[in-house]
Amino acid sequence: EEGLAAWLLFVAWVAAGLWRFESRDLNVLAHLPDAAGARLAALSQLLFRESLDIGALLSAAVMATDAPNIPAQLDAGGLVDFAPLPARILDAIQWMYRRKCAQCGRVPKDPSMCLVCGDIICVGDASCGEGPENPRGLGSCGRHAWACGASQGLFLRLYSGDVVAVAGSMCGLWEYPYVNSYGEAVAPTRSVAGLSLDARRLDRMRAIFSTGTVDLEILRHNQRVGRYLRDPL
């Protein structure tokens, strides 16, 4: 696995120079998991898809093996773009209502929206997204994060008024980016009137995700609030 993962990583560097990757894909490449198996799975999902001519890519990679300089770091060109969010929480709730999960095709009991790609994902559903290509021991959000963000992900729960943060097997609950006129993140169960999107809160989450420090922020936040989630989300 280690040797194959190293070869695919080299192929991915070549691909980054030949094609224009989305910022989400660049983030996956910049923050690959340390474990060889997890790194191999992330690279495979990034490279082996219909939008890339894998034959031409492998040929270019072979030709590039004699190149003297191979880039050691990837400059993602700024923060990863998140999926667009409505300015008013009422519009966001209306948009999410009764939408089906992108992984299991069911209407979630506890829905969330992946801030990176915009997919609706079940929260805490042990069967959602379960399959041989997904790691065991993860919740539904964790499985989606494995494919979408190289094991890290942020999921907006509008009905609960929080954000599910996932990094591998770690998870936490953060304040969501919708605030009242005083700048407080108030849960929609208390009041929805006047709740609007706070761009600064959202940009902070983008910065955490783009720098691959979701795991560190989960640890800091859980220690600060004294809350640790036992079950995977």
Coordinates of C-alpha atoms in Angstrom, one line a residue:
E1 CA 0.0 0.0 0.0
E2 CA 2.8 2.4 0.9
G3 CA 4.5 2.1 -2.5
L4 CA 1.2 2.4 -4.5
A5 CA 0.2 5.4 -2.4
A6 CA 3.5 7.1 -3.1
W7 CA 3.1 6.5 -6.9
L8 CA -0.4 7.8 -6.9
L9 CA 0.7 10.9 -5.0
F10 CA 3.3 11.5 -7.7
V11 CA 0.6 11.1 -10.4
A12 CA -1.6 13.5 -8.5
W13 CA 1.2 16.2 -8.6
V14 CA 1.4 15.7 -12.3
A15 CA -2.4 16.0 -12.6
A16 CA -2.3 19.3 -10.7
G17 CA 0.0 20.7 -13.3
L18 CA -2.0 19.4 -16.3
W19 CA -5.5 20.1 -15.2
R20 CA -7.3 22.8 -13.2
F21 CA -8.5 21.1 -10.0
E22 CA -11.3 22.5 -7.9
S23 CA -10.2 24.0 -4.6
R24 CA -11.9 21.1 -2.8
D25 CA -9.7 18.6 -4.6
L26 CA -6.5 20.7 -4.0
N27 CA -7.4 20.7 -0.3
V28 CA -7.7 16.9 -0.3
L29 CA -4.3 16.7 -2.0
A30 CA -2.7 19.1 0.4
H31 CA -3.9 17.4 3.5
L32 CA -3.8 13.7 2.9
P33 CA -4.1 11.3 5.8
D34 CA -0.9 9.8 7.3
A35 CA -2.0 6.2 7.1
A36 CA -1.0 4.5 3.8
G37 CA -4.4 2.8 3.4
A38 CA -6.4 6.0 4.0
R39 CA -4.0 8.0 1.7
L40 CA -4.4 5.4 -1.0
A41 CA -8.3 5.6 -0.7
A42 CA -8.3 9.4 -0.9
L43 CA -5.9 9.5 -3.9
S44 CA -7.9 6.9 -5.7
Q45 CA -11.2 8.8 -5.3
L46 CA -9.4 12.0 -6.5
L47 CA -7.8 10.5 -9.6
F48 CA -10.0 7.6 -10.9
R49 CA -13.1 9.4 -12.2
E50 CA -14.6 10.0 -15.5
S51 CA -13.6 13.7 -15.7
L52 CA -9.9 12.8 -15.9
D53 CA -8.2 11.0 -18.8
I54 CA -6.3 8.6 -16.5
G55 CA -4.4 7.0 -19.5
A56 CA -2.9 10.4 -20.6
L57 CA -2.2 11.2 -17.0
L58 CA -0.2 8.0 -16.3
S59 CA 1.7 8.5 -19.5
A60 CA 2.6 12.1 -18.4
A61 CA 3.6 10.8 -15.0
V62 CA 6.0 8.3 -16.5
M63 CA 7.5 10.9 -18.7
A64 CA 7.9 13.2 -15.7
T65 CA 9.9 10.8 -13.6
D66 CA 13.2 12.2 -15.0
A67 CA 12.2 15.7 -14.1
P68 CA 14.8 17.1 -11.6
N69 CA 12.3 19.1 -9.5
I70 CA 9.2 17.7 -8.0
P71 CA 7.0 20.1 -6.0
A72 CA 7.1 19.3 -2.3
Q73 CA 4.1 21.4 -1.3
L74 CA 0.8 22.4 -3.0
D75 CA -0.3 26.0 -2.9
A76 CA -4.1 25.9 -2.9
G77 CA -4.3 29.6 -3.9
G78 CA -6.3 30.7 -0.8
L79 CA -9.2 29.3 1.1
V80 CA -11.3 26.4 -0.1
D81 CA -14.6 27.6 -1.5
F82 CA -17.7 26.5 0.5
A83 CA -21.1 25.8 -0.9
P84 CA -23.2 29.0 -1.1
L85 CA -25.5 29.7 1.8
P86 CA -28.7 31.9 1.9
A87 CA -28.3 35.2 3.8
R88 CA -31.4 34.5 5.9
I89 CA -31.9 31.3 7.9
L90 CA -35.5 31.0 6.9
D91 CA -34.5 30.7 3.3
A92 CA -31.9 28.1 4.2
I93 CA -34.4 26.0 6.2
Q94 CA -36.9 26.2 3.4
W95 CA -34.2 25.0 1.0
M96 CA -33.2 22.1 3.2
Y97 CA -36.7 20.9 4.1
R98 CA -37.5 17.4 2.8
R99 CA -34.3 17.1 0.7
K100 CA -32.9 13.6 0.4
C101 CA -29.5 12.4 1.7
A102 CA -26.9 12.2 -1.0
Q103 CA -25.5 9.0 0.5
C104 CA -28.6 6.8 1.3
G105 CA -31.3 8.5 -0.7
R106 CA -33.6 8.9 2.3
V107 CA -35.0 12.0 3.8
P108 CA -32.9 12.4 7.0
K109 CA -34.4 12.5 10.4
D110 CA -31.5 14.8 11.4
P111 CA -30.3 16.5 8.2
S112 CA -27.1 18.4 7.7
M113 CA -25.5 20.1 4.8
C114 CA -21.8 19.6 3.9
L115 CA -20.4 23.1 3.8
V116 CA -17.8 22.0 1.3
C117 CA -19.9 20.5 -1.5
G118 CA -23.5 21.3 -0.4
D119 CA -24.7 17.7 -0.2
I120 CA -27.4 16.8 2.3
I121 CA -26.2 14.2 4.7
C122 CA -27.8 12.2 7.6
V123 CA -26.3 12.9 11.0
G124 CA -25.5 10.0 13.3
D125 CA -27.0 7.3 11.0
A126 CA -25.0 4.1 11.3
S127 CA -26.2 2.7 8.0
C128 CA -26.0 5.9 5.9
G129 CA -23.1 5.7 3.4
E130 CA -22.0 2.3 4.7
G131 CA -20.0 0.3 2.2
P132 CA -16.7 -1.5 1.5
E133 CA -15.1 1.6 0.2
N134 CA -15.7 3.5 3.4
P135 CA -13.8 3.0 6.7
R136 CA -15.6 1.3 9.6
G137 CA -16.3 2.9 12.9
L138 CA -17.3 6.2 11.3
G139 CA -20.7 7.9 11.4
S140 CA -22.6 9.1 8.3
C141 CA -20.9 12.5 8.4
G142 CA -17.5 10.9 8.9
R143 CA -18.0 8.6 5.8
H144 CA -18.9 11.6 3.7
A145 CA -16.0 13.6 5.0
W146 CA -13.7 10.7 4.1
A147 CA -14.6 11.1 0.4
C148 CA -15.2 14.8 0.3
G149 CA -12.4 16.3 2.5
A150 CA -9.8 13.6 3.0
S151 CA -11.4 12.6 6.4
Q152 CA -12.2 16.2 7.6
G153 CA -15.5 17.9 7.1
L154 CA -18.0 20.5 8.4
F155 CA -21.7 19.9 8.4
L156 CA -24.3 22.6 9.0
R157 CA -27.3 21.4 11.1
L158 CA -29.9 24.2 10.6
Y159 CA -32.6 22.6 12.7
S160 CA -30.3 22.2 15.7
G161 CA -28.3 25.4 15.3
D162 CA -24.8 24.0 15.2
V163 CA -22.1 22.6 13.0
V164 CA -20.9 19.0 13.1
A165 CA -17.1 19.1 12.8
V166 CA -15.4 15.8 11.8
A167 CA -11.8 14.8 11.5
G168 CA -11.3 11.0 11.1
S169 CA -12.8 9.5 14.2
M170 CA -12.9 12.8 16.1
C171 CA -16.0 14.9 16.1
G172 CA -17.4 18.0 17.8
L173 CA -20.3 20.4 17.8
W174 CA -19.6 24.1 17.0
E175 CA -21.7 27.2 16.8
Y176 CA -23.3 27.7 13.4
P177 CA -22.7 30.9 11.3
Y178 CA -26.3 32.3 11.7
V179 CA -26.6 35.0 14.3
N180 CA -29.1 37.5 15.6
S181 CA -28.8 41.3 15.6
Y182 CA -26.4 41.1 18.6
G183 CA -24.0 38.7 16.8
E184 CA -25.1 35.7 18.9
A185 CA -25.5 32.3 17.4
V186 CA -29.1 31.6 18.6
A187 CA -30.7 28.2 17.9
P188 CA -33.6 28.4 15.5
T189 CA -35.8 26.6 18.1
R190 CA -35.8 29.8 20.1
S191 CA -36.2 32.3 17.3
V192 CA -35.7 32.5 13.6
A193 CA -36.7 36.1 13.1
G194 CA -33.7 38.2 12.1
L195 CA -31.2 35.4 12.1
S196 CA -28.7 36.0 9.2
L197 CA -25.5 34.7 7.9
D198 CA -22.3 35.9 9.6
A199 CA -19.6 35.9 6.9
R200 CA -16.8 36.3 9.5
R201 CA -17.8 33.1 11.3
L202 CA -18.0 31.3 8.0
D203 CA -14.6 32.5 6.9
R204 CA -13.1 31.3 10.1
M205 CA -14.5 27.8 9.4
R206 CA -13.1 28.0 5.8
A207 CA -9.7 28.9 7.2
I208 CA -9.7 26.0 9.6
F209 CA -10.8 23.6 6.9
S210 CA -8.3 24.9 4.3
T211 CA -5.3 24.6 6.7
G212 CA -6.3 21.1 7.6
T213 CA -6.6 21.9 11.3
V214 CA -10.2 20.7 12.0
D215 CA -8.8 18.0 14.3
L216 CA -6.9 20.5 16.4
E217 CA -9.9 22.8 16.6
I218 CA -12.1 19.9 17.7
L219 CA -9.7 19.0 20.5
R220 CA -9.5 22.7 21.6
H221 CA -13.2 23.2 21.5
N222 CA -14.1 20.0 23.3
Q223 CA -11.6 20.8 26.1
R224 CA -12.9 24.3 26.4
V225 CA -16.6 23.4 26.7
G226 CA -15.9 20.1 28.5
R227 CA -18.1 18.1 26.1
Y228 CA -16.9 14.9 24.3
L229 CA -19.1 13.0 21.9
R230 CA -19.0 9.3 22.5
D231 CA -20.8 8.1 19.4
P232 CA -19.5 8.9 15.9
L233 CA -21.5 11.3 13.8

